[in-house]
Short mmCIF file of C-alpha atoms in Angstrom, two decimals:
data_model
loop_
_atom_site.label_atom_id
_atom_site.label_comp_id
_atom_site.label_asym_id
_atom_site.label_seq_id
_atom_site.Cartn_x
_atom_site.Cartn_y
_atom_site.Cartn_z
CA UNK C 152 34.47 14.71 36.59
CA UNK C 153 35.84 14.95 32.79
CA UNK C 154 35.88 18.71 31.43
CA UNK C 155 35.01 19.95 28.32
CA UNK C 156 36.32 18.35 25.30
CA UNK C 157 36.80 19.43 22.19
CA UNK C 158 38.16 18.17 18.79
CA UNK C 159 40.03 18.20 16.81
CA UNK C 160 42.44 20.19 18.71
CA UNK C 161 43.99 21.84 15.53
CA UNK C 162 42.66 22.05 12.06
CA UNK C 163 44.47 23.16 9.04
CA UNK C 164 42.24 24.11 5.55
CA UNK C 165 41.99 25.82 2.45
CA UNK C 166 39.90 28.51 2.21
CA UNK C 167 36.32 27.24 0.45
CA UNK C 168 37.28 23.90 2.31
CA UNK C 169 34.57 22.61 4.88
CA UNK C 170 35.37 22.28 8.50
CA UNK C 171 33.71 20.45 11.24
CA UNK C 172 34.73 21.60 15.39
CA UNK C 173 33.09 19.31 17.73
CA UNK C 174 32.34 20.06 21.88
CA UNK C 175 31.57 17.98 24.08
CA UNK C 176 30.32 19.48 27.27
CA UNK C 177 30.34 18.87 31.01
CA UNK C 178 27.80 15.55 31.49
CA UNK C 179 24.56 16.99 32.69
CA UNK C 180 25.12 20.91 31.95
CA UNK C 181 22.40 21.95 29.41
CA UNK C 182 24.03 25.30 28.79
CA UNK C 183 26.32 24.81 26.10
CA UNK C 184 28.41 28.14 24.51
CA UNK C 185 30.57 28.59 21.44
CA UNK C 186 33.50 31.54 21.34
CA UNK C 187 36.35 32.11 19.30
CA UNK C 188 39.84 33.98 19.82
CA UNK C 189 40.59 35.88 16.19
CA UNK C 190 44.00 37.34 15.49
CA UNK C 191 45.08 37.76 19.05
CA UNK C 192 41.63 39.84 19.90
CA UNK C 193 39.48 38.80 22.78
CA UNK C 194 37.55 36.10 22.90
CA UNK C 195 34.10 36.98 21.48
CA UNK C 196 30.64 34.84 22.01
CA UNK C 197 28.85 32.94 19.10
CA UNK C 198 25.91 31.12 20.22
CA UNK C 199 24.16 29.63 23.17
CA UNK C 200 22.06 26.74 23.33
CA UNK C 201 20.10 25.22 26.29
CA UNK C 202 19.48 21.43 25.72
CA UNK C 203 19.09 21.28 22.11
CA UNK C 204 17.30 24.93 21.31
CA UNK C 205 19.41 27.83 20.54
CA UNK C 206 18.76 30.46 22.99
CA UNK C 207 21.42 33.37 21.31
CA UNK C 208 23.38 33.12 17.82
CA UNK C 209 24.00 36.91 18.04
CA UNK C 210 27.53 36.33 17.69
CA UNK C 211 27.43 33.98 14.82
CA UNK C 212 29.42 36.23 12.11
CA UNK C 213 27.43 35.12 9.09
CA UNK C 214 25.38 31.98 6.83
CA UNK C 215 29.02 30.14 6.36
CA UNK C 216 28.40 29.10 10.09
CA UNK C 217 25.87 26.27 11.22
CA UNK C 218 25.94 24.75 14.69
CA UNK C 219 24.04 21.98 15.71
CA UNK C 220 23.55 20.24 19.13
CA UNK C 221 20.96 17.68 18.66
CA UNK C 222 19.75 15.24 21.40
CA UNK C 223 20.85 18.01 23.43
CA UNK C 224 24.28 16.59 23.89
CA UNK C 225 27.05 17.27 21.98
CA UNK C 226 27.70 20.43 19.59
CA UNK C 227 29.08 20.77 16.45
CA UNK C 228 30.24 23.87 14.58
CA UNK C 229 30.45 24.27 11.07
CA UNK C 230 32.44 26.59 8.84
CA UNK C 231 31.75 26.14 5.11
CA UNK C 232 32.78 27.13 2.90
CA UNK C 233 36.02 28.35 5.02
CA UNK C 234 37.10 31.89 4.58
CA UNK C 235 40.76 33.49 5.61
CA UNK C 236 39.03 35.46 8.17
CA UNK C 237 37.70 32.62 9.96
CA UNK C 238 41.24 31.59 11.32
CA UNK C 239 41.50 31.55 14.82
CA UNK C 240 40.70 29.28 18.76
CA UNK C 241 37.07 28.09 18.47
CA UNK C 242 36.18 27.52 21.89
CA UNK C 243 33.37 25.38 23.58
CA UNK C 244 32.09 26.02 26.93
CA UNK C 245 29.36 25.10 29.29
CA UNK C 246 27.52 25.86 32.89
CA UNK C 247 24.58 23.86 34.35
CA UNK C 248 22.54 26.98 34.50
CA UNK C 249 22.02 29.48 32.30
CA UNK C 250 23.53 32.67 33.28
CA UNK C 251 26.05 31.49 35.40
CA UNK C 252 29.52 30.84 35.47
CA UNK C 253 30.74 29.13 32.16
CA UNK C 254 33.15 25.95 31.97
CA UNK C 255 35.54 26.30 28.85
CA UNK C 256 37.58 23.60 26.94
CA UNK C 257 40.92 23.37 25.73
CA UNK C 258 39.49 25.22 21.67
CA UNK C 259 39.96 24.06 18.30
CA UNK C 260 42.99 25.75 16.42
CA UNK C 261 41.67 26.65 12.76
CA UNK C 262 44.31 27.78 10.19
CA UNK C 263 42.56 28.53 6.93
CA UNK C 264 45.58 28.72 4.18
CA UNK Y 98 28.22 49.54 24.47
CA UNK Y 99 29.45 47.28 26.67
CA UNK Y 100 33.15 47.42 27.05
CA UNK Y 101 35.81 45.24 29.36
CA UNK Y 102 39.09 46.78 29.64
CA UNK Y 103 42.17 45.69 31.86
CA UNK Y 104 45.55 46.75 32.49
CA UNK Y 105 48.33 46.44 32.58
CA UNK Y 106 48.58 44.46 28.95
CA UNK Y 107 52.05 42.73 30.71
CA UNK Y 108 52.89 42.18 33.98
CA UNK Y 109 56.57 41.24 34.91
CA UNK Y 110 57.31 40.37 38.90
CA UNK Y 111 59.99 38.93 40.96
CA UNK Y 112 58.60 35.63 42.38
CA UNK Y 113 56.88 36.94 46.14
CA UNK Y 114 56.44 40.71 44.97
CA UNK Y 115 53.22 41.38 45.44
CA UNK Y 116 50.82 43.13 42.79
CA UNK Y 117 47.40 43.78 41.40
CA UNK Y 118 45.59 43.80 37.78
CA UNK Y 119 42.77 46.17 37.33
CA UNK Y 120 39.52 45.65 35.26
CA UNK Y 121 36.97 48.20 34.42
CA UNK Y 122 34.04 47.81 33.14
CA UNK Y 123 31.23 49.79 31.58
CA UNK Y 124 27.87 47.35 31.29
CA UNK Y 125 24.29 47.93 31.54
CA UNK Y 126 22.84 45.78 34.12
CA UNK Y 127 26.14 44.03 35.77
CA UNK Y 128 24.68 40.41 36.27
CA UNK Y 129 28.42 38.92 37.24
CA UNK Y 130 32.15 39.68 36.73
CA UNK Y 131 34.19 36.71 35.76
CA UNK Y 132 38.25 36.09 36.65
CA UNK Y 133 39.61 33.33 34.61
CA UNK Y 134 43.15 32.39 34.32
CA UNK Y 135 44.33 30.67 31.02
CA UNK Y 136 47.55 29.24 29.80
CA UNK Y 137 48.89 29.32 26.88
CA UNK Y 138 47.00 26.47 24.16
CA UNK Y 139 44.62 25.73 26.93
CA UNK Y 140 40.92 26.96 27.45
CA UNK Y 141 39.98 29.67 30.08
CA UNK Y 142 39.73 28.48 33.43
CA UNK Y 143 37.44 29.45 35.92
CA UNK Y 144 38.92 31.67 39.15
CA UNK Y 145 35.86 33.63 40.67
CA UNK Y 146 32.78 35.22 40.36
CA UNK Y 147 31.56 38.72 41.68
CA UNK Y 148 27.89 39.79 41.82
CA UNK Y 149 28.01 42.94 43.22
CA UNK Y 150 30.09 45.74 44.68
CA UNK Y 151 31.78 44.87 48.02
CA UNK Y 152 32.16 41.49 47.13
CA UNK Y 153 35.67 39.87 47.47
CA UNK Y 154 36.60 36.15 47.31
CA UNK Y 155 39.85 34.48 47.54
CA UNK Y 156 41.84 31.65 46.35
CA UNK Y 157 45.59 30.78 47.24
CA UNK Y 158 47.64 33.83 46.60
CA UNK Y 159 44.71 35.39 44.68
CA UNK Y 160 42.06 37.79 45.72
CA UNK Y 161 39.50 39.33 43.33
CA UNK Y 162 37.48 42.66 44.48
CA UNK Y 163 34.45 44.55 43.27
CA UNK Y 164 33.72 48.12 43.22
CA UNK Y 165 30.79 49.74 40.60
CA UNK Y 166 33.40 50.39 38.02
CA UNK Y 167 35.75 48.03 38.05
CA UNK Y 168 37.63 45.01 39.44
CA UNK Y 169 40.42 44.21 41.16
CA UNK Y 170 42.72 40.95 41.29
CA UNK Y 171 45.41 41.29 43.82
CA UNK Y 172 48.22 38.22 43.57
CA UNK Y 173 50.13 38.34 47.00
CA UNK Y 174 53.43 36.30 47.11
CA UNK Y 175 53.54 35.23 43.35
CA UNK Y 176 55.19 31.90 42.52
CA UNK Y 177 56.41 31.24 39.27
CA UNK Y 178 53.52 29.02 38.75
CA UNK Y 179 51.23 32.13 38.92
CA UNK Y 180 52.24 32.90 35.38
CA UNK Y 181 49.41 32.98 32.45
CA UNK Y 182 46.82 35.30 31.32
CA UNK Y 183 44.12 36.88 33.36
CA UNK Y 184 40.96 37.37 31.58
CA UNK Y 185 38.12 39.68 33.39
CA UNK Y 186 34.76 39.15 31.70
CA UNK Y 187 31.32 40.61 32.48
CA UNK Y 188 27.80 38.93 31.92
CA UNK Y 189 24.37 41.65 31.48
CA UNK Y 190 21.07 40.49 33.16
CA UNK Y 191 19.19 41.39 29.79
CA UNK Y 192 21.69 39.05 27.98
CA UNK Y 193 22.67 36.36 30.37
CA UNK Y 194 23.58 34.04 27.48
CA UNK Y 195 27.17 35.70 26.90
CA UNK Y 196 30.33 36.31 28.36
CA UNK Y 197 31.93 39.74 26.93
CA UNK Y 198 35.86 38.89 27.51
CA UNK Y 199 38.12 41.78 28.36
CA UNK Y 200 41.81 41.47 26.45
CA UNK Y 201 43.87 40.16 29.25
CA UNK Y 202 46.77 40.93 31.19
CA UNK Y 203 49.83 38.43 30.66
CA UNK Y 204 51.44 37.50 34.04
CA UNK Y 205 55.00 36.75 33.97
CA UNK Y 206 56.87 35.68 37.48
CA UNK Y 207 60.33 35.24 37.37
CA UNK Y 208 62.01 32.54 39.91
#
């Protein structure tokens, strides 16, 4: 059974650039999370969606961030325009149901220069 | 406020000494406590879950414990292949969405 994917694996930008992060979760797990690593700090939670409504974007840090998952498939998370702060491992994870133990992928690298 | 911490930050062992890394916890409403290992430029990856004090489960040289206040996961016999980081997390019933990620401890095993 493939894992969670994610890409691009690394992204370098300039800051007021766009950026576009991309998960693709576990086939068949509705649950789909975003997280990111900053500055060596833990990882902190973003947003949850189940199927293609978002059931928690308490984490999302402000407007300059817009994720999508429609059809309930695949997610996409974007950053624009892209700030210094913003640097860090975006990662995607997902569980079958909500609540329960959460599958992560490999992250995205973001470098905002 | 919810808060995940775990010590020690660093962990250094001879390959086969045996240790364990602590995890407390202050959370309203403990729905699950999460052990994930993860290597360096990968994701987390799952190890256990722990629903409520008592519980212990095991895996390899690994075994993760649960008391009210914290967690315990004891590594008996490390191999070198033992070494990453070990991230305790903690989900609330009230906000099942989210995983709240304590900082880690870094694992070294030396051959």
């Amino acid at each position: 059974e493939a894992g969670v994917t994610q890409f691009p694996s690394h992204s370098v930008i300039e800051k007021g650039q766009t950026v576009t992060l991309r998960c693709d979760p576990i086939s068949g797990h509705d649950n789909l999370y975003w997280y990111r690593r900053v500055m060596g700090k833990e990882i902190k939670f973003l947003l949850h969606f189940v199927k293609e409504s978002k059931q928690d974007e308490s984490g999302m840090p402000n407007n300059r961030f817009l994720a999508e998952r429609t059809g309930g498939t695949y997610s996409t998370l974007k950053v624009q325009p892209a700030e210094l702060e913003d640097s860090g491992v975006y990662f995607c994870a997902s569980s079958p149901n909500g609540g329960g133990t959460q599958y992560f992928g490999p992250g995205t690298r973001l470098t905002v220069l | 406020e919810d808060q995940v911490t775990q010590s020690p930050e660093a962990l250094r062992l001879q390959e086969g000494e045996s240790s364990s890394l602590n995890c407390s916890y202050t959370v309203s409403g403990l729905r699950g406590l999460f052990w994930y290992r993860q290597d360096p430029g990968k994701g987390p990856e799952f190890l256990f879950t722990l629903y409520s004090a008592g519980e212990e489960k095991e895996k390899e040289r690994l075994k993760a414990t649960l008391t009210k206040k914290e967690s315990f996961l004891h590594i008996t016999a490390p191999k070198p292949e033992d070494s990453a980081t070990y991230l305790c997390a903690v989900q609330r019933y009230s906000s099942a969405s989210k995983i709240i990620f304590g900082s880690g401890t870094r694992l070294s095993i030396r051959p």
